[in-house]
XYZ file of C-alpha atoms in Angstrom:
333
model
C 82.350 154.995 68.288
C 85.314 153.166 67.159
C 87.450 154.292 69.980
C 84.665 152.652 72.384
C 84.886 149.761 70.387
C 88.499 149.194 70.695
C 88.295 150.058 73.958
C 85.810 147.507 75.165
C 87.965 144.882 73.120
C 90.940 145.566 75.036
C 88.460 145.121 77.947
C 87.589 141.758 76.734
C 90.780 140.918 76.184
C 92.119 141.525 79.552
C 88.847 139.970 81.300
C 89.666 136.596 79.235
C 93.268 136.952 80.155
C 92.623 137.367 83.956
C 89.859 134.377 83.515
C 92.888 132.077 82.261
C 95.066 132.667 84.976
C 93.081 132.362 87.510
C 91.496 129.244 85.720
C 95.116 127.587 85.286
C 95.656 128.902 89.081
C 92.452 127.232 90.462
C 93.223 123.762 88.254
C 97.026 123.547 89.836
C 95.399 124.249 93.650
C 93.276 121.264 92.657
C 96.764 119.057 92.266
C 97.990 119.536 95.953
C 97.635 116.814 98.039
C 98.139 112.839 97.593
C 98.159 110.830 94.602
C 98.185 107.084 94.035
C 99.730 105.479 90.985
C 98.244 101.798 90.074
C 101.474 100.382 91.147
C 100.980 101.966 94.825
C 103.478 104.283 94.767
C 102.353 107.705 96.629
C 103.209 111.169 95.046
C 102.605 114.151 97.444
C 102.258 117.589 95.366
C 103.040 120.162 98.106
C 101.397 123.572 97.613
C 104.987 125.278 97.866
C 106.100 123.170 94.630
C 107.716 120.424 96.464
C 107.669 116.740 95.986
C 107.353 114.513 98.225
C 107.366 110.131 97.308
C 106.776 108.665 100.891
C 107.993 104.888 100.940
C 109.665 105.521 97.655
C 112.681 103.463 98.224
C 114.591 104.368 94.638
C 113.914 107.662 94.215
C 113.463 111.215 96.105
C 110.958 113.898 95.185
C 112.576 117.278 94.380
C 109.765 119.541 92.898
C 106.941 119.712 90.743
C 105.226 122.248 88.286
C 101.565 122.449 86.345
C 101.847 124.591 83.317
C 97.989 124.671 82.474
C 98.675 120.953 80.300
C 100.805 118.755 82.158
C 102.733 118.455 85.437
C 106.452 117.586 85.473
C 107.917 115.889 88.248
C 111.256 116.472 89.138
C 113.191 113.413 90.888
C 116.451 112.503 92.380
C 117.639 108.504 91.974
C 121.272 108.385 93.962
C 123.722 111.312 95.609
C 126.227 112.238 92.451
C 123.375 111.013 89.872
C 121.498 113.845 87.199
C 117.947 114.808 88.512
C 115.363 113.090 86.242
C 112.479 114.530 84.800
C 108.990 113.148 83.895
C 106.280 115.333 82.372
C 102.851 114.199 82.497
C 99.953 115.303 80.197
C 96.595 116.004 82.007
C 93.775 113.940 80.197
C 90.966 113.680 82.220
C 90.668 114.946 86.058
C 87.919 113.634 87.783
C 86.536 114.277 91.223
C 88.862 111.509 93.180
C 91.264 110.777 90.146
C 93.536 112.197 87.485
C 94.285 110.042 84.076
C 97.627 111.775 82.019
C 99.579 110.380 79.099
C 102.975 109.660 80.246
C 106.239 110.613 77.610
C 105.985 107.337 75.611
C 101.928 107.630 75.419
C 100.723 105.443 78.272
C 98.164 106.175 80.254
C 98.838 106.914 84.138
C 95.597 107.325 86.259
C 96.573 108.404 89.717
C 93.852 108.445 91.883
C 93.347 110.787 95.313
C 94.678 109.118 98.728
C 93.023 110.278 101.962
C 96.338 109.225 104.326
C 97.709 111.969 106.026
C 100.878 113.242 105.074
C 103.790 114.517 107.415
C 106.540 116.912 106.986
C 109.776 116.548 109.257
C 112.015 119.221 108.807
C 115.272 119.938 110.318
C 119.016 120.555 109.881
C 122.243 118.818 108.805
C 125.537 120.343 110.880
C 129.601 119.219 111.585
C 132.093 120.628 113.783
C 135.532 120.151 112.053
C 136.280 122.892 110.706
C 136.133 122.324 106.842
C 134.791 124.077 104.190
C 132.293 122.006 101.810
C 132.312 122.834 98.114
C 130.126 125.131 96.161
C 127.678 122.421 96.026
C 126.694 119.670 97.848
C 124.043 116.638 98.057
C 122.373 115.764 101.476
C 120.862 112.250 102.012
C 118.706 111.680 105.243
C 116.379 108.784 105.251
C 113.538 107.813 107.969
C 113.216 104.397 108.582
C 109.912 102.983 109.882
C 109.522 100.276 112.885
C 110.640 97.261 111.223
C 113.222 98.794 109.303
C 111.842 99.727 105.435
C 111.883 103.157 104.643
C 109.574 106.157 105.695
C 110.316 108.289 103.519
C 113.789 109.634 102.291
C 115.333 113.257 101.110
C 117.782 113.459 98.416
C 119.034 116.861 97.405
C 121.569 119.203 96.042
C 122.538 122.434 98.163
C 124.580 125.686 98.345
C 127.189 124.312 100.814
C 127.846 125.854 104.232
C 128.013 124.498 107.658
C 124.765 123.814 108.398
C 122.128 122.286 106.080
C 118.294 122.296 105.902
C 115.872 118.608 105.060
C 113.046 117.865 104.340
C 111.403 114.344 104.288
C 107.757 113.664 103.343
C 106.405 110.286 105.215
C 102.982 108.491 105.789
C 101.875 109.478 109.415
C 100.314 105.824 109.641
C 104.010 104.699 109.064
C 105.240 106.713 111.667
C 104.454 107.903 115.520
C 106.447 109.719 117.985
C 109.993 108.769 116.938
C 112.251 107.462 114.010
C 115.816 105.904 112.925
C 117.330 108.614 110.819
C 120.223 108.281 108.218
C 121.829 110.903 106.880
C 124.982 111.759 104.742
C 126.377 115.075 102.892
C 128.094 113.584 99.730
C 130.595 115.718 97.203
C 129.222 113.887 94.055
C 129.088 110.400 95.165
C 131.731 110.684 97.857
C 130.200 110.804 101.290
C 131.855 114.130 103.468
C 129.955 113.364 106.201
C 127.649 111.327 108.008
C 126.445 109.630 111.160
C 128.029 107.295 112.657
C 125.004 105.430 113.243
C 120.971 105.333 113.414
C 120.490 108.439 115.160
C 116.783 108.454 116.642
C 115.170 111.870 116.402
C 111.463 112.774 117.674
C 109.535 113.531 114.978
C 107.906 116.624 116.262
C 111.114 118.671 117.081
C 113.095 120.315 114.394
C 115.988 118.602 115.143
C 119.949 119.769 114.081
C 121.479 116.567 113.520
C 125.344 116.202 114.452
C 127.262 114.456 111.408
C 131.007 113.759 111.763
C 133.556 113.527 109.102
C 133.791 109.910 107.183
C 136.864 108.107 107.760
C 139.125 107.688 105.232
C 139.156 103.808 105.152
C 135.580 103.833 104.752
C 135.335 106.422 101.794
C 137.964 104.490 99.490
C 136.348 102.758 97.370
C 136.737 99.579 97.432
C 136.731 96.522 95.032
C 133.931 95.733 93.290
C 134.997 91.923 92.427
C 136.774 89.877 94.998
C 135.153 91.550 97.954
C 132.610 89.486 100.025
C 129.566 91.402 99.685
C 126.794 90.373 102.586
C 123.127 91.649 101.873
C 122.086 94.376 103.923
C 119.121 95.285 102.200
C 116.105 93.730 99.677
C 113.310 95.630 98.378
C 113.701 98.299 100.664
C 113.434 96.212 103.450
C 116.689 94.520 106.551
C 117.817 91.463 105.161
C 117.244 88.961 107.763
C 119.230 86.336 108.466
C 118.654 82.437 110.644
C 120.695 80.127 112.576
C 122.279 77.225 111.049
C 121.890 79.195 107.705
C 124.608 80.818 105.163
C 123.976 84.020 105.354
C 122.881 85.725 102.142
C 126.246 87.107 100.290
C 127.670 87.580 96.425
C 131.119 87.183 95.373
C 131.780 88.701 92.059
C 134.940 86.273 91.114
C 137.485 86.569 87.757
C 136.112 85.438 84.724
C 132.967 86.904 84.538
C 131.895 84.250 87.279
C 130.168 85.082 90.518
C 128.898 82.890 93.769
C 127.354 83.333 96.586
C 124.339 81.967 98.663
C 120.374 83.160 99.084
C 120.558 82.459 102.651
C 120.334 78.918 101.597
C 121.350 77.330 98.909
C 124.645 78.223 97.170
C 124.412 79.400 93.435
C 126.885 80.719 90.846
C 126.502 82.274 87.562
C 127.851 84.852 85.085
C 128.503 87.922 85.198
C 129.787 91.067 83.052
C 130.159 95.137 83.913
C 130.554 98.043 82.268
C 131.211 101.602 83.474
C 128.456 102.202 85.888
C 126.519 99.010 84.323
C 126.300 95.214 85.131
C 124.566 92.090 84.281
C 123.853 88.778 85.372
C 123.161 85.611 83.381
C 121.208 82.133 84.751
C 123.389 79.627 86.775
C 122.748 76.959 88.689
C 122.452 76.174 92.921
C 122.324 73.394 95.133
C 118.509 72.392 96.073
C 119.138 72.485 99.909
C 115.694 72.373 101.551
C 115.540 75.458 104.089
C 113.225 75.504 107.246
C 113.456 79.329 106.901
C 113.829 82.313 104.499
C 112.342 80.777 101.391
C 110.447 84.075 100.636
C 113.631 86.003 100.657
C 115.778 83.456 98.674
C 113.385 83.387 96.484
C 113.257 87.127 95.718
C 117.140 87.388 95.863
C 117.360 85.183 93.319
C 114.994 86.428 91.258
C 116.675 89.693 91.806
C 119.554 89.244 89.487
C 118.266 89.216 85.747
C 116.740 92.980 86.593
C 120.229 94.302 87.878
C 121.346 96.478 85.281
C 123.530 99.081 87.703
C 126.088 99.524 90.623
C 127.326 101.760 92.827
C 130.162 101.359 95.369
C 129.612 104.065 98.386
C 130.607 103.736 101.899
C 131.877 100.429 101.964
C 128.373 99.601 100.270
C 127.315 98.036 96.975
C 124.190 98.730 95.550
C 122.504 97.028 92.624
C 119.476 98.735 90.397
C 117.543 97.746 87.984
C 115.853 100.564 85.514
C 113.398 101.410 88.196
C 114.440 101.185 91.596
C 117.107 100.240 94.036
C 116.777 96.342 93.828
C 119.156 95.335 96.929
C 121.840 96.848 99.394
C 125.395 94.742 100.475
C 127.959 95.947 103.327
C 131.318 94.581 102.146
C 132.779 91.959 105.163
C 136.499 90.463 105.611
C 137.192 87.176 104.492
């Protein structure tokens, strides 16, 4: 009798066990597909474990994982940057919406978005006849009609000649076709990349032809002195009008910088660290503008955030904490 007992307990035991997993098993399955935050920002949680953050213009998806608790996102910011991870504990999961505690006890409620969600997958190749390191990061980014991102991969790879992407975008954003960067960086150095937009059709798997960067363009090159001419705000082509300064910063000796919004000219102050930088209030002219004012207004306002740099590519980029705030192409004087 006690033999049958222990038996059917070791029964139970295993019947709960099998229960769990297939519990935790059915309660990840439940997690694929797209999420909105309440700041609009799309997370795609691919059944395979990838993920993908269509529009996302300061950060990449890598991966994701649900442990029975909490999912953890995995996330790449820049080429040469550490991954960043973000673990989110599951409160409440409704039948259109998930609520989680985030790592310094806020709530997050991401609720389920019915847009439909592309994949466009292809490969990364060169011709000269160099061997990459060890370990490499690839950088391709799809650009939508008027020129803000798509959707953008960032991630490290085993390097060989040939390279495999994958970039997660809204199909509303996209159609038939798409302006696609891409780059294959040795830590923050770029190897190779195109040498320009390269438009692909989106339902090919395409092999994409890079070509080696030229040396002028992969020294890095001043950070003050240079005039720096905005390429990019918010994500989006900075535009520019006739019988306008175009918008531009000068970083100048003595902690002072200049420049204009595409407007009015401004100065201020300005000190950096290694990797950091910050701006202080200045002053401007009060020019009155028959275009741009949205723009000026939002470069300017741009500044007090700006807490990082990077120099890549003959390219400056600002960031604050959260995203990549604005984009400059350095110009001679």
């Amino acid at each position: 009798m006690t033999r049958i007992a222990s038996l059917l307990s070791l029964l139970l035991l295993f019947c709960l066990s099998a229960c769990m997993t297939a519990g935790d098993a059915m309660e990840e399955k439940r997690l694929h597909g797209l999420w909105k935050d309440e700041d609009g920002q799309f997370f795609y949680l691919d059944e395979n474990g990838d993920l993908g953050l269509p529009r996302n213009a300061s950060l990449s998806g890598a991966s994701w994982n649900f442990d029975g608790t909490a999912v953890t996102l995995t996330m790449e910011k820049a080429p040469g940057e550490a991954a960043e991870q973000h673990r989110l504990l599951l409160q409440k999961r409704g039948l259109w919406s998930l609520e989680f505690l985030d790592e310094r006890g806020k709530t997050v409620l991401w609720n389920r978005s019915f847009k439909s969600v592309k994949r466009f997958e292809g490969s990364l190749f060169f011709r000269e006849r160099i061997m990459l390191p060890p370990e490499v990061t690839i950088s391709v980014h799809l650009r939508k009609p008027d020129g803000s991102l798509a959707g953008q991969s960032i991630a490290t790879v085993s390097g060989k000649e040939e390279l495999a992407f994958r970039v997660y975008y809204l199909e509303s954003d996209l159609k038939e076709k798409s302006a696609v960067e891409a780059s294959i960086f040795f830590g923050r150095e770029p190897l190779f990349t195109c040498s320009e937009n390269t438009t692909v059709s989106l339902k090919d798997r395409p092999s994409i032809l890079l070509h080696h960067a030229v040396p002028s363009l992969q020294k890095e090159l001043p950070l003050k002195g240079t005039y720096w001419r905005l390429k990019e705000l918010d994500g989006k082509p900075a535009e520019s009008f006739a019988d306008q300064p175009e918008a531009h910063l000068i970083l100048r000796d003595k902690g002072q910088a200049t420049g204009s919004d595409g407007c009015n000219n401004f100065f201020m102050d300005w000190e950096v660290g290694e990797g950091s930088i910050s701006f202080s209030p200045g002053g401007a002219t009060l020019r009155l503008c028959p275009n741009g004012e949205e723009q000026a207004q939002r470069f300017r306002q741009m500044f007090p955030a700006v807490t990082r740099w990077n120099i890549s590519s003959g390219q400056l980029e600002l960031r604050s904490e959260d995203k990549l705030e604005a984009v400059f192409e350095a110009v001679d004087m």
